[in-house]
Amino acid sequence: MSADSREVVIRTYGLCKRFGDVDAVRDLDLTVRRAEIYAFLGRNGAGKSTTIKLMLALLRPTSGSVEILGHRMEPNALRALERIGSMVEAAGAYGNLTVRENLELQRKMLGLRRGSWVDEAVELCGLGEYLDRRVDTLSLGNKQRVGLGRALLNKPEILILDEPTNGLDPAGIADVRALLKHLADDRGTTVFLSSHILSEVQQLADTIGIIHQGRLLEEIGYEELRQRNREYLEIRVSDLKRAAWTLEERCGVRDYVVREDGALRVFSGFDRAAEYTKALVEGGVSVLGSAMSEERLEDHFMRLTAEDERQPAIRG
Amino acid sequence: MMRALSAEFAKLKRSRMILWTSLVVVGYTSIGLAVFPLVQKAQSGDVAMGTAGIGDVFAQAGITEMNWATAMKFIPMGVSGAWGIMLLSLVAAYVFGRELREGTDVATATLPIRREFVIASKMTVIATWTVYLCALAVIADVAVVALYMGFDTFAWSYVGRAFAETLYACLPIFLTLPLVGWFAMTRKGYLRPMLFALGTFMVANSLVGLEAASYVPWAMPIAGVGVTWMPVRGELGAASWLIAAAVFVVGMAVVLRTANRADLSV
């Protein structure tokens, strides 16, 4: 495998964050390279937002560190923050001010001179028709656009977004996707975004990081993932629990996942398909059907997280 | 620092809190429209008869007759006994707490501005707001007094002295406001800081007439200028100001620690 020569712009070293007895983030080593779109995937509560807050020095790590653009992130890491745009959780804005005033306020705080900054952010985020409306009269989706506009105002080298499409309608989601693609492709902006909506990032990401229960399970280029897309044998059965037990005990199958939709997916030993079916039937499980198929990102994600849950002892 | 300061003032545009606090000050002062003649009558009657009563208390504070000079003394007394703690605490809770309430705390903390500057800017806004409310109280009181006395014996020096004394009454309260700000930063909403303010207001008023008031920053205005029903001509010593300054330093330290600890942002 050839090493990626692009500059690393975000790196975390053994990042840990503990809240009381809960390990929200555990020993996280992330690498984000310039001009890529990095999708940080995880279920709700997996540790995505905590990781982003650690990156932006909104939280202090229990151990480990974050380096962005060569600067160690800690409160008042001003040099790095000047080159980063971010939107974390719900985008806040001052409700008593109009969209334009909010953006102007951000421009002032960023120390940017008057100029095209605000106009450009407005155009990129499609805020033109709302410019003179007070923010407290906007829908959640449009408030999200204002947050995005604020994040883009300083033409950041790195854009860090936590669930950026929350509250947006399908058209809004498509707009954001197109905008992020444009920023990465045409401006060389590095985009790091978290999401739990896999279909959303499937069309966008260059690299995918999967976090589960605070641990980074995998960091992989999307192209590599596609090439590695695994085939699987999907067996629909009447009793999932018994089927899983039967496959493990009688056929020695370990590389499989149990789906909630009444199917088992086996990722190896396809030439033994007939043997599996026979074992299942003999084990008292009705086989409703079986077919070969190919793994999508969602499947990959589900399998990886399910495997992780089956290995608590290894994690220690 | 100037960026943060300019932004903090810009955030107040169209803010209703400015209107509400102004209305409270004007409303409180307008109570004087009804009370003024009563105080005037009771005070002059007691003094004339030499009976121990409200007139004696007023006389001890140098208020032996109602004129422009004495009438304007009621403004700082209004600060110490009535609106000072509660209203200025509300201002502090709003300035510090609105970031959390409106969800702008995270965006503010990720700005390339030192968090110390943001805190200092917020305190500057509160100080300016305090001065504005003092000026408004003086203007409103001038209007009330003029209604009863006309402008025949009016002198600008009365206004100047009233303004200075009102600021003097507000200063110890201002020095306690970082603590209110800290309460507002730690949890969403204004309830906790305002409960804290209410507690200190009650403590302060329970110390009326007691020497201990001089050493409790929230009660220092009471020791310095008194309250409307018990005016005093007191002076706050160096020890009092040292205590108030210490409360300010402690308040600022906890606010800055909270801001820089990052787990809770400004």
XYZ file of C-alpha atoms in Angstrom:
582
model
C 0.000 0.000 0.000
C 1.500 3.338 -1.000
C 1.837 5.979 1.656
C -0.324 9.072 1.220
C 2.033 11.988 0.620
C -0.507 14.733 1.312
C 0.216 16.966 4.283
C -1.372 15.895 7.542
C -3.384 18.818 8.896
C -5.163 17.211 11.837
C -3.634 14.570 14.029
C -4.678 13.248 17.390
C -2.342 11.312 19.626
C -3.826 8.799 22.038
C -6.723 11.110 22.728
C -8.797 10.176 25.764
C -11.662 11.912 27.496
C -13.308 10.556 30.596
C -16.461 11.983 32.161
C -16.699 10.477 35.625
C -16.792 6.728 35.080
C -17.512 6.989 31.381
C -14.797 6.828 28.756
C -16.258 9.038 26.048
C -13.139 8.856 23.859
C -10.454 6.208 24.209
C -6.978 6.251 22.798
C -7.979 7.922 19.560
C -5.383 8.353 16.828
C -6.811 10.239 13.881
C -5.062 11.468 10.775
C -6.682 13.961 8.433
C -4.909 15.105 5.300
C -5.121 18.380 3.435
C -8.053 18.949 1.064
C -9.787 15.730 1.898
C -13.295 15.252 3.163
C -13.053 13.136 6.252
C -16.308 11.645 7.472
C -16.329 10.694 11.103
C -19.029 8.100 11.540
C -20.586 6.730 14.644
C -23.855 6.032 16.309
C -25.420 8.558 18.658
C -23.249 8.708 21.758
C -20.271 7.040 20.062
C -17.976 9.961 20.912
C -18.105 12.024 17.718
C -19.063 15.340 19.293
C -16.671 14.835 22.184
C -13.844 14.226 19.727
C -14.710 17.387 17.821
C -14.864 19.400 21.023
C -11.467 18.022 21.996
C -10.127 19.015 18.589
C -11.359 22.570 19.023
C -10.092 22.809 22.603
C -13.639 23.104 23.870
C -12.847 20.181 26.110
C -9.610 19.388 27.814
C -8.411 15.845 27.102
C -7.940 13.472 29.998
C -4.812 12.358 28.168
C -3.379 12.627 24.694
C -3.333 15.673 22.465
C -4.578 17.219 19.239
C -2.445 18.937 16.658
C -4.015 21.045 13.934
C -1.942 22.752 11.260
C 1.105 22.099 13.386
C -0.354 23.758 16.484
C -1.186 21.903 19.645
C -4.808 22.623 20.429
C -5.574 24.082 23.806
C -7.731 27.009 24.932
C -6.465 30.161 23.224
C -4.688 28.263 20.442
C -5.327 31.403 18.447
C -3.012 30.748 15.518
C -4.756 27.530 14.655
C -8.233 28.894 15.315
C -7.619 31.715 12.841
C -7.359 29.108 10.081
C -10.242 26.904 11.169
C -13.962 27.274 10.612
C -16.237 25.219 12.791
C -19.811 24.485 13.620
C -20.448 22.296 16.636
C -23.845 20.907 17.573
C -26.748 23.242 16.864
C -25.496 26.400 15.251
C -26.107 29.257 17.647
C -26.692 32.820 16.566
C -27.845 35.993 18.253
C -31.607 35.985 17.861
C -32.009 39.749 18.227
C -29.733 40.362 15.246
C -30.415 39.821 11.556
C -28.526 37.287 9.480
C -26.386 40.072 8.049
C -25.650 41.484 11.504
C -24.698 38.070 12.812
C -22.278 37.572 9.959
C -20.904 41.098 10.363
C -20.436 40.408 14.070
C -18.485 37.279 13.247
C -16.410 39.213 10.715
C -15.521 41.774 13.382
C -14.610 39.113 15.901
C -12.421 37.381 13.364
C -10.674 40.674 12.779
C -11.458 40.645 9.041
C -11.527 43.921 7.183
C -14.686 45.008 5.428
C -14.964 43.420 2.023
C -16.502 40.512 0.243
C -16.268 38.094 3.150
C -19.903 38.322 4.177
C -21.258 38.435 0.597
C -19.334 35.328 -0.293
C -20.503 33.382 2.764
C -24.069 34.461 2.017
C -23.803 33.237 -1.547
C -22.182 29.938 -0.614
C -24.823 29.158 1.993
C -27.826 30.450 0.057
C -28.703 33.036 2.667
C -29.462 35.874 0.267
C -33.194 36.050 0.824
C -32.856 35.922 4.621
C -30.182 38.570 5.035
C -32.363 41.148 6.733
C -34.413 38.776 8.802
C -33.830 38.412 12.511
C -32.319 35.049 13.283
C -34.969 34.186 15.881
C -37.548 34.173 13.088
C -35.670 31.592 10.976
C -36.330 27.879 10.739
C -33.880 25.426 12.296
C -32.502 24.576 8.867
C -31.843 28.198 8.017
C -30.230 28.791 11.393
C -27.970 25.906 10.485
C -27.095 27.726 7.259
C -26.229 30.840 9.271
C -23.939 28.712 11.421
C -22.314 27.346 8.300
C -21.949 30.870 6.919
C -20.215 31.961 10.108
C -17.877 28.979 9.870
C -16.939 29.864 6.291
C -16.424 33.559 6.820
C -12.656 33.489 7.268
C -12.150 31.212 4.242
C -10.835 28.496 6.538
C -8.213 25.964 5.545
C -9.979 23.437 7.722
C -13.683 23.163 8.278
C -14.783 21.117 11.278
C -18.487 20.364 11.298
C -20.496 18.386 13.779
C -23.588 16.893 12.134
C -23.829 19.801 9.673
C -27.056 18.677 8.031
C -29.090 18.453 11.224
C -32.416 20.142 10.706
C -32.016 20.558 6.960
C -34.586 19.331 4.459
C -33.476 16.987 1.645
C -32.776 19.902 -0.693
C -30.758 21.617 2.033
C -28.770 18.434 2.636
C -27.983 18.222 -1.070
C -26.908 21.889 -1.049
C -24.567 21.328 1.890
C -23.128 18.248 0.231
C -22.475 20.208 -2.971
C -20.979 23.078 -0.992
C -18.565 20.838 0.895
C -17.534 19.122 -2.302
C -16.935 22.503 -3.917
C -14.858 23.711 -0.961
C -12.694 20.615 -0.961
C -12.281 20.289 -4.733
C -12.006 23.919 -5.790
C -10.540 25.630 -2.756
C -8.536 22.849 -1.211
C -10.407 23.152 2.074
C -10.046 20.187 4.381
C -13.442 19.155 5.666
C -13.842 17.078 8.799
C -17.445 16.248 9.454
C -19.220 13.955 11.822
C -22.402 12.190 10.955
C -24.532 9.237 11.832
C -26.308 9.341 8.486
C -24.222 6.992 6.384
C -25.953 7.640 3.080
C -25.070 11.292 3.479
C -21.327 10.735 3.619
C -21.225 7.829 1.222
C -21.466 10.274 -1.657
C -19.021 12.722 -0.213
C -16.169 11.343 1.828
C -12.611 10.650 0.761
C -11.751 9.071 4.075
C -13.957 7.486 6.657
C -13.276 7.097 10.346
C -15.600 4.858 12.283
C -15.886 5.470 16.005
C -17.733 3.183 18.351
C -17.971 3.455 22.114
C -15.204 6.039 22.051
C -12.731 3.947 20.043
C -11.687 4.467 16.475
C -12.466 1.132 14.858
C -11.238 1.958 11.414
C -9.841 4.773 9.346
C -9.986 3.991 5.679
C -10.037 5.738 2.318
C -13.410 5.459 0.687
C -11.916 4.192 -2.542
C -10.060 1.514 -0.652
C -13.261 0.615 1.112
C -15.052 0.301 -2.196
C -12.325 -1.889 -3.594
C -12.441 -3.948 -0.484
C -16.207 -4.160 -0.599
C -16.847 -7.550 0.657
C -19.214 -10.007 -0.806
C -21.441 -11.826 1.567
C -23.920 -14.593 1.670
C -27.204 -13.427 3.091
C -29.298 -16.160 4.641
C -32.832 -15.317 5.699
C -33.961 -17.547 8.534
C -36.887 -18.124 10.880
C -34.881 -17.996 14.127
C -31.825 -15.749 14.153
C -30.521 -16.780 17.549
C -30.641 -20.467 16.834
C -29.252 -19.917 13.336
C -26.267 -18.003 14.704
C -25.604 -20.689 17.281
C -25.901 -23.405 14.668
C -23.497 -21.744 12.236
C -20.918 -21.147 14.954
C -21.152 -24.556 16.608
C -21.712 -26.829 13.637
C -19.896 -25.021 10.846
C -17.321 -23.000 12.811
C -18.450 -19.744 11.188
C -17.151 -16.674 12.986
C -17.174 -13.987 10.257
C -20.849 -13.106 10.194
C -23.313 -10.499 11.421
C -26.872 -10.811 12.584
C -29.218 -8.322 10.972
C -32.348 -6.988 12.587
C -34.326 -7.735 9.456
C -34.205 -11.498 10.038
C -31.074 -12.246 8.029
C -27.555 -13.443 8.727
C -24.671 -12.238 6.634
C -21.728 -14.578 6.291
C -18.564 -13.041 4.884
C -16.475 -16.103 4.139
C -16.716 -19.728 3.086
C -19.185 -19.091 0.291
C -18.339 -22.486 -1.244
C -19.840 -24.031 1.866
C -23.245 -22.402 1.315
C -24.963 -25.741 0.864
C -23.361 -27.023 4.060
C -24.645 -24.006 5.992
C -28.169 -24.492 4.725
C -28.084 -28.166 5.604
C -26.757 -27.467 9.096
C -29.410 -24.869 9.707
C -32.235 -27.137 8.609
C -30.887 -29.969 10.718
C -30.639 -27.534 13.614
C -34.356 -26.805 13.347
C -34.056 -23.457 11.595
C -36.178 -22.734 8.539
C -34.132 -21.196 5.743
C -36.372 -18.696 3.962
C -33.827 -17.820 1.311
C -30.166 -17.152 0.614
C -28.302 -15.002 -1.871
C -24.878 -13.521 -2.575
C -24.579 -9.744 -2.304
C -22.040 -6.932 -1.876
C -21.377 -4.850 1.206
C -22.268 -1.158 1.262
C -20.926 1.436 3.682
C -23.875 0.919 5.966
C -23.275 -2.808 6.013
C -19.590 -2.283 6.644
C -20.370 0.057 9.514
C -22.894 -2.298 11.062
C -20.572 -5.265 10.796
C -17.633 -3.410 12.273
C -19.554 -2.063 15.239
C -21.246 -5.414 15.828
C -17.886 -7.162 15.820
C -16.593 -4.618 18.292
C -19.480 -5.286 20.622
C -18.737 -8.994 20.508
C -15.174 -8.435 21.681
C -15.391 -6.729 25.070
C -12.770 -8.989 26.582
C -10.141 -8.024 24.010
C -10.728 -4.335 24.638
C -10.105 -4.885 28.323
C -9.283 43.203 22.795
C -10.953 45.938 20.690
C -12.463 43.261 18.429
C -14.057 41.542 21.385
C -15.220 44.826 22.866
C -16.760 46.045 19.644
C -18.506 42.709 19.188
C -19.873 42.668 22.740
C -21.485 46.058 22.203
C -22.793 45.061 18.779
C -24.551 42.055 20.334
C -26.792 44.442 22.262
C -28.418 45.884 19.175
C -32.198 45.608 19.467
C -31.785 43.808 22.779
C -34.967 44.051 24.819
C -33.033 43.707 28.042
C -31.842 47.294 27.673
C -35.460 48.413 27.440
C -36.565 46.325 30.423
C -33.791 47.532 32.697
C -34.459 51.134 31.673
C -38.155 50.703 32.423
C -37.385 49.310 35.871
C -35.204 52.303 36.730
C -37.685 54.810 35.368
C -40.577 52.937 37.003
C -38.850 52.844 40.360
C -38.018 56.533 40.165
C -41.591 57.369 39.237
C -42.704 55.907 42.567
C -41.133 59.073 43.904
C -43.978 61.002 42.270
C -46.335 59.499 44.830
C -43.951 59.171 47.760
C -42.185 62.510 47.525
C -44.933 64.677 49.020
C -45.478 62.172 51.835
C -41.812 62.096 52.759
C -41.696 65.866 52.489
C -44.667 66.233 54.817
C -43.650 63.590 57.378
C -40.076 64.736 57.487
C -40.825 68.426 57.950
C -43.562 67.685 60.516
C -41.327 65.454 62.655
C -38.447 67.871 62.600
C -40.696 70.775 63.496
C -42.151 68.877 66.447
C -38.809 67.492 67.487
C -40.252 64.020 67.906
C -38.193 60.919 67.473
C -39.273 59.401 64.187
C -38.427 59.324 60.549
C -37.509 63.003 60.705
C -34.756 62.332 63.250
C -33.305 59.609 61.160
C -33.285 61.896 58.149
C -31.850 64.764 60.194
C -28.946 62.584 61.321
C -28.175 62.019 57.672
C -28.210 65.758 57.038
C -31.690 65.839 55.478
C -33.479 68.470 57.494
C -35.574 69.922 54.730
C -36.628 68.926 51.272
C -34.766 70.827 48.611
C -32.926 69.957 45.429
C -29.789 68.901 47.304
C -31.571 66.540 49.697
C -34.099 65.254 47.182
C -31.302 64.079 44.891
C -29.809 62.009 47.717
C -32.638 59.550 47.262
C -31.183 58.293 43.978
C -28.159 56.446 45.442
C -30.373 55.246 48.283
C -32.636 53.700 45.659
C -29.634 51.829 44.309
C -28.616 50.418 47.669
C -32.039 49.498 48.979
C -34.008 48.720 45.858
C -32.832 48.079 42.319
C -29.046 48.008 42.604
C -28.285 44.368 43.332
C -31.182 42.781 41.468
C -31.017 44.863 38.325
C -27.254 44.872 37.913
C -27.204 41.140 38.587
C -29.786 40.681 35.859
C -27.546 42.636 33.503
C -24.555 40.465 34.414
C -26.583 37.263 34.106
C -27.769 38.369 30.674
C -24.384 39.427 29.358
C -22.668 36.238 30.514
C -25.592 33.829 30.268
C -26.973 34.675 26.857
C -24.156 32.841 25.069
C -25.227 29.599 26.686
C -28.911 30.404 26.229
C -28.613 31.239 22.537
C -26.130 28.474 21.816
C -23.373 30.869 20.781
C -21.033 29.803 23.582
C -19.231 27.216 21.479
C -18.848 29.535 18.477
C -17.480 32.244 20.782
C -14.998 29.868 22.372
C -13.668 28.809 18.964
C -12.949 32.345 17.861
C -9.330 33.374 17.564
C -9.752 35.799 20.447
C -8.301 35.230 23.881
C -11.055 34.187 26.241
C -9.710 36.629 28.820
C -10.469 39.430 26.368
C -14.014 38.194 25.896
C -14.532 38.190 29.677
C -12.973 41.639 30.052
C -15.207 42.929 27.248
C -18.276 41.546 28.943
C -17.309 43.279 32.192
C -16.793 46.509 30.247
C -20.285 46.183 28.774
C -21.712 45.651 32.257
C -19.816 48.670 33.558
C -21.135 50.826 30.715
C -24.659 49.541 31.274
C -24.327 50.376 34.985
C -23.231 53.926 34.235
C -26.128 54.278 31.778
C -28.671 53.119 34.371
C -27.216 55.505 36.947
C -27.484 58.384 34.492
C -31.037 57.381 33.637
C -31.983 57.259 37.326
C -30.587 60.751 37.842
C -32.406 62.130 34.799
C -35.683 60.532 35.864
C -35.298 61.825 39.394
C -34.560 65.336 38.195
C -37.851 65.199 36.310
C -39.753 64.034 39.406
C -38.208 66.627 41.731
C -38.741 69.380 39.171
C -42.439 68.557 39.138
C -42.678 69.434 42.819
C -40.039 72.113 43.226
C -39.632 73.647 39.831
C -36.219 74.715 38.619
C -35.909 77.877 40.768
C -33.318 76.454 43.140
C -31.896 73.919 40.706
C -28.133 73.752 40.173
C -26.165 71.389 37.944
C -23.907 70.647 40.874
C -26.771 68.709 42.469
C -27.001 66.541 39.390
C -23.254 65.983 39.325
C -23.142 65.048 42.989
C -26.174 62.743 42.660
C -24.583 60.998 39.689
C -21.295 60.576 41.541
C -23.035 59.213 44.639
C -25.112 56.821 42.543
C -21.970 55.488 40.896
C -20.395 55.243 44.353
C -23.352 53.122 45.506
C -23.108 50.935 42.407
C -19.380 50.331 42.595
C -19.373 47.708 45.388
C -22.255 45.930 43.664
C -20.377 45.971 40.359
C -17.405 44.370 42.070
C -19.598 41.399 43.014
C -20.975 40.874 39.499
C -18.303 38.449 38.217
C -19.736 35.941 40.683
C -23.176 36.411 39.138
C -21.596 36.027 35.708
C -19.984 32.800 36.833
C -23.339 31.403 37.942
C -24.753 32.352 34.543
C -21.909 30.563 32.753
C -22.294 27.283 34.553
C -25.847 26.435 33.570
C -28.329 27.556 30.959
C -30.896 30.093 32.111
C -31.004 33.043 34.454
C -32.618 31.330 37.453
C -29.443 30.393 39.328
C -27.725 33.770 39.045
C -30.921 35.570 39.984
C -31.508 33.336 42.994
C -27.966 34.116 44.049
C -28.706 37.826 43.582
C -31.907 37.543 45.582
C -30.013 35.868 48.400
C -27.388 38.601 48.509
C -30.109 41.263 48.282
C -31.831 39.798 51.342
C -28.579 39.535 53.269
C -27.717 43.126 52.380
C -31.088 44.451 53.529
C -30.914 42.507 56.758
C -27.796 44.499 57.601
C -29.429 47.925 57.399
C -28.286 49.995 60.373
C -25.590 47.500 61.394
C -21.870 48.176 61.304
C -21.295 44.818 59.651
C -22.820 46.242 56.477
C -19.530 48.041 55.820
C -17.719 44.737 55.403
C -20.173 42.881 53.205
C -19.782 44.118 49.622
C -23.469 43.614 48.791
C -24.407 45.752 51.821
C -21.690 48.360 51.378
C -23.988 50.806 49.543
C -26.310 50.611 52.533
C -23.431 51.478 54.843
C -22.266 54.225 52.506
C -25.459 56.049 51.588
C -28.209 54.216 53.438
C -31.618 53.271 52.142
C -34.629 55.446 51.497
C -36.190 54.733 54.877
C -32.883 55.026 56.726
C -30.429 57.365 55.067
C -26.969 57.539 56.568
C -23.970 59.732 56.027
C -21.386 57.033 56.214
C -17.980 56.492 54.754
C -16.578 53.231 53.608
C -13.094 52.614 54.875
C -10.133 50.994 53.179
C -10.950 47.640 54.747
C -14.381 47.668 53.104
C -12.923 48.394 49.681
C -10.257 45.766 50.147
C -12.934 43.173 50.837
C -14.944 44.287 47.804
C -11.826 44.178 45.647
C -11.053 40.687 46.924
C -14.558 39.519 45.992
C -14.015 40.971 42.516
C -10.678 39.214 42.125
C -12.117 35.907 43.281
C -15.104 36.367 40.955
C -12.900 37.119 37.965
C -10.643 34.196 38.800
C -13.506 31.693 38.808
C -14.968 33.160 35.618
C -11.620 32.952 33.840
C -10.980 29.479 35.163
C -14.355 28.353 33.884
C -13.740 29.949 30.499
C -10.270 28.521 30.140
C -11.053 25.144 31.581
C -12.993 24.877 28.349
C -15.370 22.152 29.484
C -17.745 25.042 29.974
C -17.240 27.853 27.571
C -18.181 31.505 27.580
